[in-house]
PDB file of C-alpha atoms in Angstrom:
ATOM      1  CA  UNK A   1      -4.789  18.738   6.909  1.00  0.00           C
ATOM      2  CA  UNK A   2      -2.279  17.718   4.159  1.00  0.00           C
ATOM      3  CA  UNK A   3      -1.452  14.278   5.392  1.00  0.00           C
ATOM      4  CA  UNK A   4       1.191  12.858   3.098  1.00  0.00           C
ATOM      5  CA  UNK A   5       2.846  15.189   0.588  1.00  0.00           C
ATOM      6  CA  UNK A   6       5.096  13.743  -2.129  1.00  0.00           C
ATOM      7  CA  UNK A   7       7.372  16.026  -4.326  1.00  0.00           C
ATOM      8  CA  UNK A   8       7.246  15.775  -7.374  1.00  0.00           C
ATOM      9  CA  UNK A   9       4.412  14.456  -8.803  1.00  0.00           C
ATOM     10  CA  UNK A  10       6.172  13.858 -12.169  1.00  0.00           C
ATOM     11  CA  UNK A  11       9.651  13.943 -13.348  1.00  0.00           C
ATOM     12  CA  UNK A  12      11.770  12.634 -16.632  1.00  0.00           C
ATOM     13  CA  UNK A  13      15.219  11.655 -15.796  1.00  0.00           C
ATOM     14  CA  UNK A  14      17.893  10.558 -18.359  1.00  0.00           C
ATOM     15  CA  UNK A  15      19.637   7.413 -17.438  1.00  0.00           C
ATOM     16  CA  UNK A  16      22.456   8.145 -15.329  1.00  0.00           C
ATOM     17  CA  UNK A  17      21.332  11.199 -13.778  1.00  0.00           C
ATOM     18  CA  UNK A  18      20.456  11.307  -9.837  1.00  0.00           C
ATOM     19  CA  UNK A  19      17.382  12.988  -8.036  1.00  0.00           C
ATOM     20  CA  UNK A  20      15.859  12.739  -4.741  1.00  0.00           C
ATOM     21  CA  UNK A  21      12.152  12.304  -4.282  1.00  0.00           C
ATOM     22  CA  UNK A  22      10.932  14.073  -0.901  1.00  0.00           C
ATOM     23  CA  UNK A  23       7.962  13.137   1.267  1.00  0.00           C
ATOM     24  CA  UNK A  24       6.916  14.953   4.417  1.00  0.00           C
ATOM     25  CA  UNK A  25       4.056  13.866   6.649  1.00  0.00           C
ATOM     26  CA  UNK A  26       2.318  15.738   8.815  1.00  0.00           C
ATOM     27  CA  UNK A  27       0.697  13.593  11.085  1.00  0.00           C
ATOM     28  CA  UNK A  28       2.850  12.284  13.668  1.00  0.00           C
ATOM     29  CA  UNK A  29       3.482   8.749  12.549  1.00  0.00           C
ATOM     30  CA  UNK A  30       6.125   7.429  13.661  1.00  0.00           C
ATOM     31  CA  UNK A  31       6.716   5.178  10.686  1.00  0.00           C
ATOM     32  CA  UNK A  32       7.523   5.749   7.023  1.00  0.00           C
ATOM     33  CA  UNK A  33       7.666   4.041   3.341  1.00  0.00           C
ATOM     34  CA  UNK A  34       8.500   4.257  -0.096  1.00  0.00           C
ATOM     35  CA  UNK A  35       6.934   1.561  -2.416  1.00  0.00           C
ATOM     36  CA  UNK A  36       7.540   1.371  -6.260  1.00  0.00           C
ATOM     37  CA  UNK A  37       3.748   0.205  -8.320  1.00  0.00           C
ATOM     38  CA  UNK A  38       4.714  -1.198 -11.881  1.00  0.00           C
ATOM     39  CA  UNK A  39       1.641  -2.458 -14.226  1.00  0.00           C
ATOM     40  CA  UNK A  40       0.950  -6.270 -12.939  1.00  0.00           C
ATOM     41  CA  UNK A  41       3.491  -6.010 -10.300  1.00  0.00           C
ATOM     42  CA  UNK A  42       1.639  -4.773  -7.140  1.00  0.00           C
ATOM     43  CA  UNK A  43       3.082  -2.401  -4.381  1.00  0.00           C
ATOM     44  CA  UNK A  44       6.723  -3.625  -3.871  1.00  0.00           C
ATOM     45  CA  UNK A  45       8.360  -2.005  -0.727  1.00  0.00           C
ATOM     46  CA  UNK A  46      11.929  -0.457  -1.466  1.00  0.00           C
ATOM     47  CA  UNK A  47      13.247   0.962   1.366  1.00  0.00           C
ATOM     48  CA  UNK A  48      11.090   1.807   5.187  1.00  0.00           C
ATOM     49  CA  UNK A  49      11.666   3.761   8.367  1.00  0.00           C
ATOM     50  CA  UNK A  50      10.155   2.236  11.595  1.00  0.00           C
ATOM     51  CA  UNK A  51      10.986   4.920  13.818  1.00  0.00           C
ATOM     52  CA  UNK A  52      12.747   8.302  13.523  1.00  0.00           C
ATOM     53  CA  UNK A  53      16.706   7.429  13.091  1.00  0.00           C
ATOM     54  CA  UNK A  54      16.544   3.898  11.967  1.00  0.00           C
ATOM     55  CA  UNK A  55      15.563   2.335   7.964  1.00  0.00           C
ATOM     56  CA  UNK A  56      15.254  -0.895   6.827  1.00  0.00           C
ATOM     57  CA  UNK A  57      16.053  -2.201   3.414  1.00  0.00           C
ATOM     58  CA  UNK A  58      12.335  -3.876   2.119  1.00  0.00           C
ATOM     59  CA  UNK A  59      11.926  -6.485  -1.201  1.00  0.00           C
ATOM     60  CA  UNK A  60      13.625  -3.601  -3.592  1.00  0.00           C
ATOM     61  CA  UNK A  61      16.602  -1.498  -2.070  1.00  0.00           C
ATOM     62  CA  UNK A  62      18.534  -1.550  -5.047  1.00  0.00           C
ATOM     63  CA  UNK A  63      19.593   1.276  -6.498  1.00  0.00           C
ATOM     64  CA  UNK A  64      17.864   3.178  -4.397  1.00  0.00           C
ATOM     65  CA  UNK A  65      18.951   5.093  -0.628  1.00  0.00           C
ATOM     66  CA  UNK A  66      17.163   6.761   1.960  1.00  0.00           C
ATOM     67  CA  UNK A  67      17.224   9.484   4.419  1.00  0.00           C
ATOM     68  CA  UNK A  68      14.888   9.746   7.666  1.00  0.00           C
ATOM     69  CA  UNK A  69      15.586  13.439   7.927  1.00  0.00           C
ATOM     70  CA  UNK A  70      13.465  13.837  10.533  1.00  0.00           C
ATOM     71  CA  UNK A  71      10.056  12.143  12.022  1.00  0.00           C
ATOM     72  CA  UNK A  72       8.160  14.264   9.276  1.00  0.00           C
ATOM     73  CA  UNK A  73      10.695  13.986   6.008  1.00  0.00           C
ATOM     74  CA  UNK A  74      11.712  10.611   4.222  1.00  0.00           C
ATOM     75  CA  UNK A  75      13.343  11.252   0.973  1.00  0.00           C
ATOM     76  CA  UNK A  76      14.453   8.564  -1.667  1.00  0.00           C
ATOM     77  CA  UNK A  77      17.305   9.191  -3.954  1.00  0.00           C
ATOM     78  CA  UNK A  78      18.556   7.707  -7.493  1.00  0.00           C
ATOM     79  CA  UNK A  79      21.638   8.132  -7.288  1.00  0.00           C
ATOM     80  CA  UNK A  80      22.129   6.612 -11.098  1.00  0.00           C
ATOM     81  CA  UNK A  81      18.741   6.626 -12.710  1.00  0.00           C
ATOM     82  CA  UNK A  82      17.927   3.629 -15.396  1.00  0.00           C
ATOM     83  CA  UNK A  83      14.844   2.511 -17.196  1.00  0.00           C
ATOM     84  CA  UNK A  84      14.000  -0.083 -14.574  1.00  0.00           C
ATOM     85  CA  UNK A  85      13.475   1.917 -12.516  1.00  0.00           C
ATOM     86  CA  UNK A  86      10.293   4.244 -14.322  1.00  0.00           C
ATOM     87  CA  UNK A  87       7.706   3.337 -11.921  1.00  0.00           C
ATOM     88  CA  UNK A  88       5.033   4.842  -9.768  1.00  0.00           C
ATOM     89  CA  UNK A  89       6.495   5.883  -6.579  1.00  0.00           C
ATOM     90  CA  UNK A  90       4.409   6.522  -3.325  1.00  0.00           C
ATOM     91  CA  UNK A  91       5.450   7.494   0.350  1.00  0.00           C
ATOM     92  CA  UNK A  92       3.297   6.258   3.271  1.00  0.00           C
ATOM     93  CA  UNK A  93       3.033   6.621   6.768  1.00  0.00           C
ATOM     94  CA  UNK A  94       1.885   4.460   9.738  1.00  0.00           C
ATOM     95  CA  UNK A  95       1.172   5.551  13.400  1.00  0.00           C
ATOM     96  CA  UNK A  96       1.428   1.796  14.205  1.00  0.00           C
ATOM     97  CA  UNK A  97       0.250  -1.761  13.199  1.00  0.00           C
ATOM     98  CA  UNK A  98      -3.446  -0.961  14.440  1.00  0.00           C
ATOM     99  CA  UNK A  99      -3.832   2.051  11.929  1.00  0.00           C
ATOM    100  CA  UNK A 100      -2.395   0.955   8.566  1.00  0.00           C
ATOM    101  CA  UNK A 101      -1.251   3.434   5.868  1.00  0.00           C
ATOM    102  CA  UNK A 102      -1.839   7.047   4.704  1.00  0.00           C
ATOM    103  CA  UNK A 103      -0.220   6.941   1.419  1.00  0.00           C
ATOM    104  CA  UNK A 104       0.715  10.082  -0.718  1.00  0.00           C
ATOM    105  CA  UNK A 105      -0.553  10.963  -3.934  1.00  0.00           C
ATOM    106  CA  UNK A 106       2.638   9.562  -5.811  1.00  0.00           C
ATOM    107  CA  UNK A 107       5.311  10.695  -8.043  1.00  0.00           C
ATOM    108  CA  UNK A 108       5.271   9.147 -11.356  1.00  0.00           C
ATOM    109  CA  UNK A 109       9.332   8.561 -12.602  1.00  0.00           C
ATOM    110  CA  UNK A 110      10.434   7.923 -16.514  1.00  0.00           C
ATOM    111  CA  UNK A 111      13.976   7.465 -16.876  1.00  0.00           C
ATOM    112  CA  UNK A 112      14.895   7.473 -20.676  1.00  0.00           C
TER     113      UNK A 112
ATOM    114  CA  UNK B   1       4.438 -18.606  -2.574  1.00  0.00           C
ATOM    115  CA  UNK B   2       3.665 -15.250  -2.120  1.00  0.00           C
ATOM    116  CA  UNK B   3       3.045 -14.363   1.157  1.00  0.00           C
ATOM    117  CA  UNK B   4       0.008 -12.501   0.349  1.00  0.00           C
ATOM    118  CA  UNK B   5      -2.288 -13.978  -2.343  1.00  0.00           C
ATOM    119  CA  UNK B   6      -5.637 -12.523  -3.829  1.00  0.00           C
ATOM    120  CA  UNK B   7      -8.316 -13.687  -6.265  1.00  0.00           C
ATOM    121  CA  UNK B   8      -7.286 -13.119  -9.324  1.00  0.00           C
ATOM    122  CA  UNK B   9      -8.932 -11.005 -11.301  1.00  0.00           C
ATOM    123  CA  UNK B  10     -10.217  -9.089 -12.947  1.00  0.00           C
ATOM    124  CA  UNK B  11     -14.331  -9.530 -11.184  1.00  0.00           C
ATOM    125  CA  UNK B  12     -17.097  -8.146 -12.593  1.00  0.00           C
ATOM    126  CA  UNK B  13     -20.282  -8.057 -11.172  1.00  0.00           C
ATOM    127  CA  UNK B  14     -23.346  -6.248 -12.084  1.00  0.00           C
ATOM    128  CA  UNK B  15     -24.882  -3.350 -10.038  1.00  0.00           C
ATOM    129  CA  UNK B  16     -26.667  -3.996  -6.823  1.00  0.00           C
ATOM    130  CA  UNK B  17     -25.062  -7.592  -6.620  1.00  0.00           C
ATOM    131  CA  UNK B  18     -22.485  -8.560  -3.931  1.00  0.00           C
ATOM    132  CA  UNK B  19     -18.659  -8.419  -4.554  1.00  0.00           C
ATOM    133  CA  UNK B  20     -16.509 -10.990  -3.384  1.00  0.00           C
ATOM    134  CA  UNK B  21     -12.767 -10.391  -2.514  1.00  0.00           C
ATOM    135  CA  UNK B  22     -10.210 -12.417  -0.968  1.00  0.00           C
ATOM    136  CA  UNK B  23      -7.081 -12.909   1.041  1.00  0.00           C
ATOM    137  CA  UNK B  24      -4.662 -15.752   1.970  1.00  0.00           C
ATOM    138  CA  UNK B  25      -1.327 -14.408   4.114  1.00  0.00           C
ATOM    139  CA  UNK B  26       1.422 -16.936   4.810  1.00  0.00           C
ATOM    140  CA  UNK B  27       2.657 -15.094   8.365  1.00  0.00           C
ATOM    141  CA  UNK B  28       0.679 -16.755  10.853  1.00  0.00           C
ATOM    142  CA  UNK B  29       1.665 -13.863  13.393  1.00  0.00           C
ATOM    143  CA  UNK B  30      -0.131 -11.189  12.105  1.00  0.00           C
ATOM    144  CA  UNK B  31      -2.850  -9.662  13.843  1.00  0.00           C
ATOM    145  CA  UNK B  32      -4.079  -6.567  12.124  1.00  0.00           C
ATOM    146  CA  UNK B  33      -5.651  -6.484   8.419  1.00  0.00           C
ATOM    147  CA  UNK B  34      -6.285  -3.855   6.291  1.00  0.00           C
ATOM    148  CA  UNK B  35      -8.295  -3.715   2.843  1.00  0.00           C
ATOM    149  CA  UNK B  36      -7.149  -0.936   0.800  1.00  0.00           C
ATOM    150  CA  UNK B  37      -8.736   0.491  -2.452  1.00  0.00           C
ATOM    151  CA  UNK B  38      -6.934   2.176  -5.318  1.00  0.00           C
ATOM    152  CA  UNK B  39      -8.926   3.594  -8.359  1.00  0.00           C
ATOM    153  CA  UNK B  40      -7.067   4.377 -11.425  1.00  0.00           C
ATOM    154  CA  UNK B  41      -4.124   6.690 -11.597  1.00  0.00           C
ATOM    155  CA  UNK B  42      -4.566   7.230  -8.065  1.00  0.00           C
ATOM    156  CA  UNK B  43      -3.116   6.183  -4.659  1.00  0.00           C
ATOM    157  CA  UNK B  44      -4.572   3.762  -1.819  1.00  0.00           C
ATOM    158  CA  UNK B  45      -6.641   4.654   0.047  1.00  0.00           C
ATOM    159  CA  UNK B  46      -7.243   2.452   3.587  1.00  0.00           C
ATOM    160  CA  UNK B  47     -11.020   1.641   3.659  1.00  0.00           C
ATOM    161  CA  UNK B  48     -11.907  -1.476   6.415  1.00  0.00           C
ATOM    162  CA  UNK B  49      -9.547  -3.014   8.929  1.00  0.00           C
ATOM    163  CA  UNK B  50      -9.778  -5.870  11.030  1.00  0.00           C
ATOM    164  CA  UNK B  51      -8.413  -7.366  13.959  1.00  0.00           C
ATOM    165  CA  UNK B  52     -10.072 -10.162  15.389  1.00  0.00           C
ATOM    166  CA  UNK B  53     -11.700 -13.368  13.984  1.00  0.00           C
ATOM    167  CA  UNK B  54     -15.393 -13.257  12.297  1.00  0.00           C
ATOM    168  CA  UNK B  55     -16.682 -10.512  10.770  1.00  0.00           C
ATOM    169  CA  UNK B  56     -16.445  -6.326  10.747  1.00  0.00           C
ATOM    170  CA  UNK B  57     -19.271  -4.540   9.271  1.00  0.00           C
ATOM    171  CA  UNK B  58     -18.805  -0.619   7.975  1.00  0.00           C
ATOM    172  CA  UNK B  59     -21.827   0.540   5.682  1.00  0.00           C
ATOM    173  CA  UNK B  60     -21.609  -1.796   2.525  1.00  0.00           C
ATOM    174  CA  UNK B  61     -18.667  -3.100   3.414  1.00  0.00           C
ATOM    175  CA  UNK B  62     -17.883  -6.210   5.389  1.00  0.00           C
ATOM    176  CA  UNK B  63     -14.391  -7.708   6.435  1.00  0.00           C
ATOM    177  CA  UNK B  64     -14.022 -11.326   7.645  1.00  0.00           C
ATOM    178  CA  UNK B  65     -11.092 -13.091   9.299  1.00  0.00           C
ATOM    179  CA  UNK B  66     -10.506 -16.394   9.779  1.00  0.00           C
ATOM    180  CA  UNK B  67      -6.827 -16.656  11.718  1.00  0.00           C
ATOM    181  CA  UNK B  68      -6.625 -20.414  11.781  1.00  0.00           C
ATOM    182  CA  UNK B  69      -7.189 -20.654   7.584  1.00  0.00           C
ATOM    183  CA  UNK B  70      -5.153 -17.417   7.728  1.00  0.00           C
ATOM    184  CA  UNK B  71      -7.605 -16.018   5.426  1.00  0.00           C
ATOM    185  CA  UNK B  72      -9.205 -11.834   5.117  1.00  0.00           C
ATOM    186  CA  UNK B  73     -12.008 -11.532   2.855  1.00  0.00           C
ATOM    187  CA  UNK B  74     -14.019  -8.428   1.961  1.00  0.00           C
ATOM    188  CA  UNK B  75     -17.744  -8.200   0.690  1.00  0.00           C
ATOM    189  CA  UNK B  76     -19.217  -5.499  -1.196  1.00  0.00           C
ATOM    190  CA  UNK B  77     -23.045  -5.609  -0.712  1.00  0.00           C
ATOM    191  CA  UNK B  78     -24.878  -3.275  -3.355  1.00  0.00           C
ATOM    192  CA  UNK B  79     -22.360  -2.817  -5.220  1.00  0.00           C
ATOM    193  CA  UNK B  80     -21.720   0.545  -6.821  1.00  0.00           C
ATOM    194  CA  UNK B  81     -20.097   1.684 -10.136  1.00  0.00           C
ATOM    195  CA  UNK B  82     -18.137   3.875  -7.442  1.00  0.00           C
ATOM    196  CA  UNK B  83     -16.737   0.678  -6.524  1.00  0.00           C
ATOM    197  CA  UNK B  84     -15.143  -0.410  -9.671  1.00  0.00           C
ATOM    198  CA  UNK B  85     -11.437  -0.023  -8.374  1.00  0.00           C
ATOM    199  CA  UNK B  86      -8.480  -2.532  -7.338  1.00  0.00           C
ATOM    200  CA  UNK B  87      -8.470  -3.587  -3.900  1.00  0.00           C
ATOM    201  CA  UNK B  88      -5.086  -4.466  -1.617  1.00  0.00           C
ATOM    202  CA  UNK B  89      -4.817  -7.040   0.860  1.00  0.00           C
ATOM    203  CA  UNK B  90      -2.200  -5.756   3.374  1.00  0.00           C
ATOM    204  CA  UNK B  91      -1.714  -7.873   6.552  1.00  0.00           C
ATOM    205  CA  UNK B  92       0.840  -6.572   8.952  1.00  0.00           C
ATOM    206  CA  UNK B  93       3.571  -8.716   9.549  1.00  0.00           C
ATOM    207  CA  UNK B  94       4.505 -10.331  12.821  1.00  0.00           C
ATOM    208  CA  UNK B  95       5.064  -8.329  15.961  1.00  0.00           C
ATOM    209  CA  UNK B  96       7.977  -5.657  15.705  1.00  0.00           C
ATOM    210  CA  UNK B  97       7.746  -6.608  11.997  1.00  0.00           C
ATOM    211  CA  UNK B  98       7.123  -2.878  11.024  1.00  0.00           C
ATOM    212  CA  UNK B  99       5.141  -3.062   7.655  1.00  0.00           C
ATOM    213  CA  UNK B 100       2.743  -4.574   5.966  1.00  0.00           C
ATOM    214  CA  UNK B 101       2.654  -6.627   2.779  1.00  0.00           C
ATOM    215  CA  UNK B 102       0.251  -6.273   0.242  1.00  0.00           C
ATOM    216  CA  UNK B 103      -1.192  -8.486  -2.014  1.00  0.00           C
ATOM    217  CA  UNK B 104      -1.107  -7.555  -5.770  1.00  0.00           C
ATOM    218  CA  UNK B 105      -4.544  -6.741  -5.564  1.00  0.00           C
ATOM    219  CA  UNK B 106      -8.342  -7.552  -7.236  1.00  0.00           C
ATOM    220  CA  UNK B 107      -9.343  -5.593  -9.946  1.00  0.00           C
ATOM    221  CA  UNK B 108     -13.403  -5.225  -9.622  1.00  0.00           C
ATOM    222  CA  UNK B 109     -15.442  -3.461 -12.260  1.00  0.00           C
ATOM    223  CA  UNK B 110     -19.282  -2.910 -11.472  1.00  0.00           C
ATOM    224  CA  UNK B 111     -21.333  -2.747 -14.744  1.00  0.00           C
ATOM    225  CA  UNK B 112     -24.383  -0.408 -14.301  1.00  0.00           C
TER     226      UNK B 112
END
């Protein structure tokens, strides 16, 4: 019963370096997120997968890209990290609009 | 405008009293609602959802939607110091819309 599992659950990057941050759900759902959480700033969406084979840029796609590997795994990846970017990130998944999300436990990002 | 707005915070009631949170969403075609609660250092964690206009009763907790105002509240009744913890606002957007949007949330604290 592991629901939504985010790896890793901490990382340093220096700027300029890349990494991909993987999420795997185990549920079924047929969509998935990744939202960044800054202090004061709320859940802001970056990037989402509706269904398996389609994404969707959301409010904060910028430096960021995606990768619906399959209907379980949605990964993120930095391709050039910088300090905006240290954040909280979390992966969620949705069966549809009538269940809302089961979020992961996050992976929390310093670039220096 | 944001097209999710909250209280703003931060509320503090004492124990035992009723909490008071709520909602305004700008997409008049949602139709499903979801309250989400977040403690400290932690992830969201869905906790009352609603649907339909009036109100949605689960233990302590009570949801209310009003789709003409296009307004979602949530009452805590006997409040707990459990309880101290942010709460979301996440409406889901319109029809084929394929996410919600979250408010940047109500920071309650419960003082024993």
């Amino acid at each position: 019963n592991a629901g939504v599992t985010q790896t890793p659950k901490f990382q340093v990057l220096k700027t300029g370096q890349s990494m991909t941050l993987q999420c795997a759900q185990d549920m079924n759902h047929n969509s998935m997120y990744w939202y960044r959480q800054d202090p004061g700033m709320g859940l802001r969406l970056i990037y989402y997968s509706a269904s398996e084979g389609t994404t969707d840029k959301g409010e904060v796609p910028n430096g960021y890209n995606v990768s619906r590997l399959n209907k379980r795994e949605f990964s993120l990846r930095l391709e050039s990290a910088a300090p905006s970017q240290t954040s909280v990130y979390f992966c969620a998944s949705s069966l549809d609009s009538n269940y809302g999300y089961t979020f992961g436990s996050g992976t929390r990002l310093t670039v220096v | 405008q944001k097209e999710v707005e909250q209280n703003s915070g931060p509320l503090s009631v004492p124990e035992g009293a009723i909490a008071s949170l709520n909602c305004t969403y700008s997409d008049r075609g949602s139709q499903s609602f979801f309250w989400y609660r977040q403690y400290s250092g932690k992830s969201p964690e869905l906790i009352m959802s609603i649907y339909s206009n009036g109100d949605k009763e689960d233990g302590r907790f009570t949801a209310q939607l009003n789709k003409a105002s296009q307004y979602v509240s949530l009452l805590i009744r006997d409040s707990q110091p459990s309880d101290s913890a942010t709460y979301l606002c996440a409406p889901w957007g319109s029809t084929n819309a394929g996410k919600s949007t979250f408010g940047d949330g109500t920071t309650l604290t419960v003082k024993p």
